XYZ file of C-alpha atoms in Angstrom:
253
model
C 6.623 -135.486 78.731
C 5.199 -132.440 76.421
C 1.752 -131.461 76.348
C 0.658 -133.352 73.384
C -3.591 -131.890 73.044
C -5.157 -133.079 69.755
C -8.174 -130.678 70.123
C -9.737 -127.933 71.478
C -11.055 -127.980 75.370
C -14.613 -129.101 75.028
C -16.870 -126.813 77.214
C -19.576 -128.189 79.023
C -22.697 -125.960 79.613
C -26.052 -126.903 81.639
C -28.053 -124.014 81.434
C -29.043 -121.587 78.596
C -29.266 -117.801 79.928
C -27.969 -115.249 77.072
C -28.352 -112.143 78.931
C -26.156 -113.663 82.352
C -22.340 -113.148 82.453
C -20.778 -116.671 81.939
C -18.560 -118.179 84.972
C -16.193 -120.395 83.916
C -15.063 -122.956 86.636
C -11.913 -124.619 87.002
C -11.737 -127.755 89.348
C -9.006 -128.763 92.130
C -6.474 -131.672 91.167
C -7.873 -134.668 89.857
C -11.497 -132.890 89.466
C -13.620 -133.237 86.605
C -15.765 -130.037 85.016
C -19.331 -131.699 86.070
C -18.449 -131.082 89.794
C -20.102 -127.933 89.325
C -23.616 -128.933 87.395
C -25.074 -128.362 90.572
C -23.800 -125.036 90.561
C -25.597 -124.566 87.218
C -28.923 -125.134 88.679
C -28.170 -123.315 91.384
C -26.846 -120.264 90.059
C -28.398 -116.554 90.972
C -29.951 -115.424 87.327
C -27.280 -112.847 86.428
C -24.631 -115.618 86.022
C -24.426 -118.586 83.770
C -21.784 -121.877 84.964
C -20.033 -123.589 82.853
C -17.034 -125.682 82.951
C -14.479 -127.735 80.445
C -13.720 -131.632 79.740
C -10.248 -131.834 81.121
C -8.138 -134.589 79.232
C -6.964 -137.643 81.387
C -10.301 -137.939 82.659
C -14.036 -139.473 82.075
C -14.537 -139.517 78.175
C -11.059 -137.762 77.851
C -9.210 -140.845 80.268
C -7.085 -141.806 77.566
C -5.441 -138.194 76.120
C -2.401 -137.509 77.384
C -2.362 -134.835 80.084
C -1.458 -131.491 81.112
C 2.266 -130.983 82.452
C 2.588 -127.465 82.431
C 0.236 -124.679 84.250
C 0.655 -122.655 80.905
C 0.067 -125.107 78.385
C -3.365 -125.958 80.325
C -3.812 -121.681 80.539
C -3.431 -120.896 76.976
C -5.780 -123.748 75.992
C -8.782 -122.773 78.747
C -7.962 -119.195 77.316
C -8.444 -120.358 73.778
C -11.622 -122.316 74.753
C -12.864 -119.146 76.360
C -12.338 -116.788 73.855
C -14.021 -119.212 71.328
C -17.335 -119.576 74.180
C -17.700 -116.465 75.287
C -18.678 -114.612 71.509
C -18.307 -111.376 73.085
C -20.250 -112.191 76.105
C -18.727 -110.598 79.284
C -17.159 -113.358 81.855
C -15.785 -114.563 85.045
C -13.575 -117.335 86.281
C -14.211 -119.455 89.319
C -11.018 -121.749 90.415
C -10.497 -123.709 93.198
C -6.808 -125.378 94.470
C -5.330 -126.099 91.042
C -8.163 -124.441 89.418
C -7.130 -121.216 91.111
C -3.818 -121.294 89.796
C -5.207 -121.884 86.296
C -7.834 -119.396 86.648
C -5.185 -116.489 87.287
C -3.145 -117.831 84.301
C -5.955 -118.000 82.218
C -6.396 -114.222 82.949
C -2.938 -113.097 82.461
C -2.936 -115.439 78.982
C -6.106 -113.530 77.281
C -3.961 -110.088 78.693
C -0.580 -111.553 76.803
C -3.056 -112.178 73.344
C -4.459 -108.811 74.160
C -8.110 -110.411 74.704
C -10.717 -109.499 77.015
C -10.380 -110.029 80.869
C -12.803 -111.347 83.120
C -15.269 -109.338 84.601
C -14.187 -110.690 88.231
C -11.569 -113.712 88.726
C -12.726 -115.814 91.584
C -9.918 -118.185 93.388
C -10.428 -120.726 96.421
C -8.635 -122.797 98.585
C -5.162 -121.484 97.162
C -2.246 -119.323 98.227
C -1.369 -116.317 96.113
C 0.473 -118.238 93.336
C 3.363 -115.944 94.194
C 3.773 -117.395 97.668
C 6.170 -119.990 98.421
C 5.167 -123.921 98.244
C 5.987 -125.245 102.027
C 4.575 -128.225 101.740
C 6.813 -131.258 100.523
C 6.446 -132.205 96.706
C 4.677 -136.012 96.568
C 3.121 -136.086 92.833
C 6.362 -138.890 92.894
C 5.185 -140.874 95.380
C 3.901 -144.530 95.385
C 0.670 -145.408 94.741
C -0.136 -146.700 97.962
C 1.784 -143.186 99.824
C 0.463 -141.008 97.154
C -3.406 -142.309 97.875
C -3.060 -141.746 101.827
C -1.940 -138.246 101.617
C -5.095 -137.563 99.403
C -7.155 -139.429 102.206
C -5.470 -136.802 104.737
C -6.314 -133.708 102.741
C -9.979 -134.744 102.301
C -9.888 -135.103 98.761
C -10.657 -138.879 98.679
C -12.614 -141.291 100.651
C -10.872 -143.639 102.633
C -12.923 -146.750 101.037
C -10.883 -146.254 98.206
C -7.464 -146.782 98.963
C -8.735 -150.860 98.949
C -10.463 -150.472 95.876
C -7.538 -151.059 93.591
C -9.767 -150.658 90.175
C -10.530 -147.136 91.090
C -7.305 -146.099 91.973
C -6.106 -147.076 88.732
C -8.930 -145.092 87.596
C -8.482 -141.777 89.369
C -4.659 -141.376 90.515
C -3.100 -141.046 87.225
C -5.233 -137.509 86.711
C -4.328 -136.859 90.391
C -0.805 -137.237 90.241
C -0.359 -135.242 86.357
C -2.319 -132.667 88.381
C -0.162 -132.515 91.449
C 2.765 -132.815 89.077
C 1.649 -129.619 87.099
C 1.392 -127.395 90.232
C 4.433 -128.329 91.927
C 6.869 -127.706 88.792
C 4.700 -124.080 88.606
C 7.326 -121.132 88.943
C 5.517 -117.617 89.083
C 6.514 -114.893 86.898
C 5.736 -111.643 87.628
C 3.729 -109.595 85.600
C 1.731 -106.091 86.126
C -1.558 -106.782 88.409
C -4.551 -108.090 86.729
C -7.327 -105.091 86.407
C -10.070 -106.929 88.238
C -11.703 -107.314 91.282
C -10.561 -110.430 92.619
C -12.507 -112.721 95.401
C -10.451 -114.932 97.483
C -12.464 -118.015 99.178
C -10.502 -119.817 101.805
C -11.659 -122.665 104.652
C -10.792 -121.791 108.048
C -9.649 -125.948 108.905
C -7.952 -126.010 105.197
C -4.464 -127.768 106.071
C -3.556 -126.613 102.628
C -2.888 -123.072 102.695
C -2.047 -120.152 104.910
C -3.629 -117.154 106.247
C -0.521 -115.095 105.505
C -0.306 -116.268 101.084
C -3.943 -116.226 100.969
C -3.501 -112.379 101.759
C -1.237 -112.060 99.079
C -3.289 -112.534 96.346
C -4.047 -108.622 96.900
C -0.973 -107.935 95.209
C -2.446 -109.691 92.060
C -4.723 -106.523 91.314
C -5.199 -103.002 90.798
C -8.688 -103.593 91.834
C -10.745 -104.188 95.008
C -9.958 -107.782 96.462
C -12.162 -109.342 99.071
C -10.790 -112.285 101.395
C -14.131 -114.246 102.326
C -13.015 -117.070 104.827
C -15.906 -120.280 105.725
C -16.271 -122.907 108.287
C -14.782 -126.330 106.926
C -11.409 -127.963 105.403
C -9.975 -127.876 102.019
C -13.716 -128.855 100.578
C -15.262 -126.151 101.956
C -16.832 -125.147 99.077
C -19.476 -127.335 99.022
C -20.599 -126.749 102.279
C -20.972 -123.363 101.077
C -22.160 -123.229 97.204
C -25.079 -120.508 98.145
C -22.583 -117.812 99.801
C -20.070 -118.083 96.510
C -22.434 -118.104 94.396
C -24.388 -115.391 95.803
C -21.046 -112.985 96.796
C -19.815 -113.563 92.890
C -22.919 -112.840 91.326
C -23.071 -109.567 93.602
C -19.508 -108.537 92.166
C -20.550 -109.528 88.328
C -24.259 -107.491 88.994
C -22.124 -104.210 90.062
C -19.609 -104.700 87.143
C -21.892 -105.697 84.393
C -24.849 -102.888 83.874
């Protein structure tokens, strides 16, 4: 099915700092942008958090979905470029948000728009590394819900709460869907420091692609590895926050 959006991304903003560089944060499959309003509060005072209303989801549950990594791109670049008024800013993406993140970048480079001051990724393999894990966005229900018990991304509780499911798989499985039909295309290197989060325990990716996201700059990238699974980065909010508001304070001056 095409991606069928009937407006803009809606961006959702907590916090009102004009002179902070904005970080705009992409969530992992099936997320929602108000995971990170507790980043907002959070935040050191040279960066700003904000985030976007993804359809399929809360007041967006009934617009059709994503399908394509580069339909959802062009539309957070859009949304961006419309936000920012001139200001300088970053992305933050974890999982699926990573790989949105990086095409959001390359999309404002193809329309010959700014680029963010630092592009922050987590919990993802270099989008040029190969997929080993089994596609399973096709899956029934009932299969489907397990795996995302396994990878920590839903609470067992839920898979006998049938209301829910019906609630929160459909965004879950568009999301999986979009990421597994992904193909990379290679392009020149992003000019921008890049910071690569990954969880020691994360079942989901490998030391070896998370290395390669290197390859995706001309700048400095820094591989920051914490304690914890695929969620990691909730366990550790202060360090991220902290390490990409050091990057944005020695870029922005």
């Amino acid at each position: 099915m095409p991606d069928q959006q009937t407006r803009p991304l809606p961006v959702l903003r907590w916090t009102t700092r004009p002179s902070a560089t904005v970080v705009y944060c992409l969530p992992y499959a099936g997320g929602v942008g108000r995971i990170f309003q507790p980043w907002a509060s959070n935040a050191p005072s040279g960066i700003e958090i904000r985030s976007f209303v993804l359809p399929g989801r809360q007041e967006r549950l009934g617009d059709p979905m994503y399908t394509t990594a580069s339909n959802l791109a062009d539309d957070v670049a859009a949304a961006v470029l419309d936000d920012s008024q001139g200001r300088p800013f970053a992305f933050f993406g974890h999982s699926m948000g990573a790989l949105i993140a990086f095409e959001t970048a390359r999309a404002l480079r193809r329309r010959g728009g700014p680029q963010p001051v630092v592009l922050s990724v987590s919990g993802r393999e270099a989008p040029q590394a190969k997929d080993k894990r089994p596609p399973i966005s096709h899956l029934p229900d009932g299969e489907f819900a397990s795996v995302m018990v396994d990878y920590g991304g839903m609470p067992r509780d839920v898979l006998n709460n049938q209301d829910l499911l019906d609630m929160v798989l459909p965004a879950l499985r568009a999301d999986f869907a979009l990421c597994e039909k992904y193909e990379y295309t290679e392009e020149q290197p992003l000019d921008c420091p890049l910071l690569v989060f990954s969880g020691a325990d994360d079942p989901m990716v490998e030391a070896e692609g998370v290395r390669g996201w290197s390859d995706q700059t001309t700048k400095r990238s820094l591989v920051q590895t914490c304690a914890g699974d695929h969620f990691f980065l909730w366990q550790h909010q202060a360090t991220i926050l902290d390490t990409i508001s050091r990057v944005v304070a020695a870029r922005v001056r």
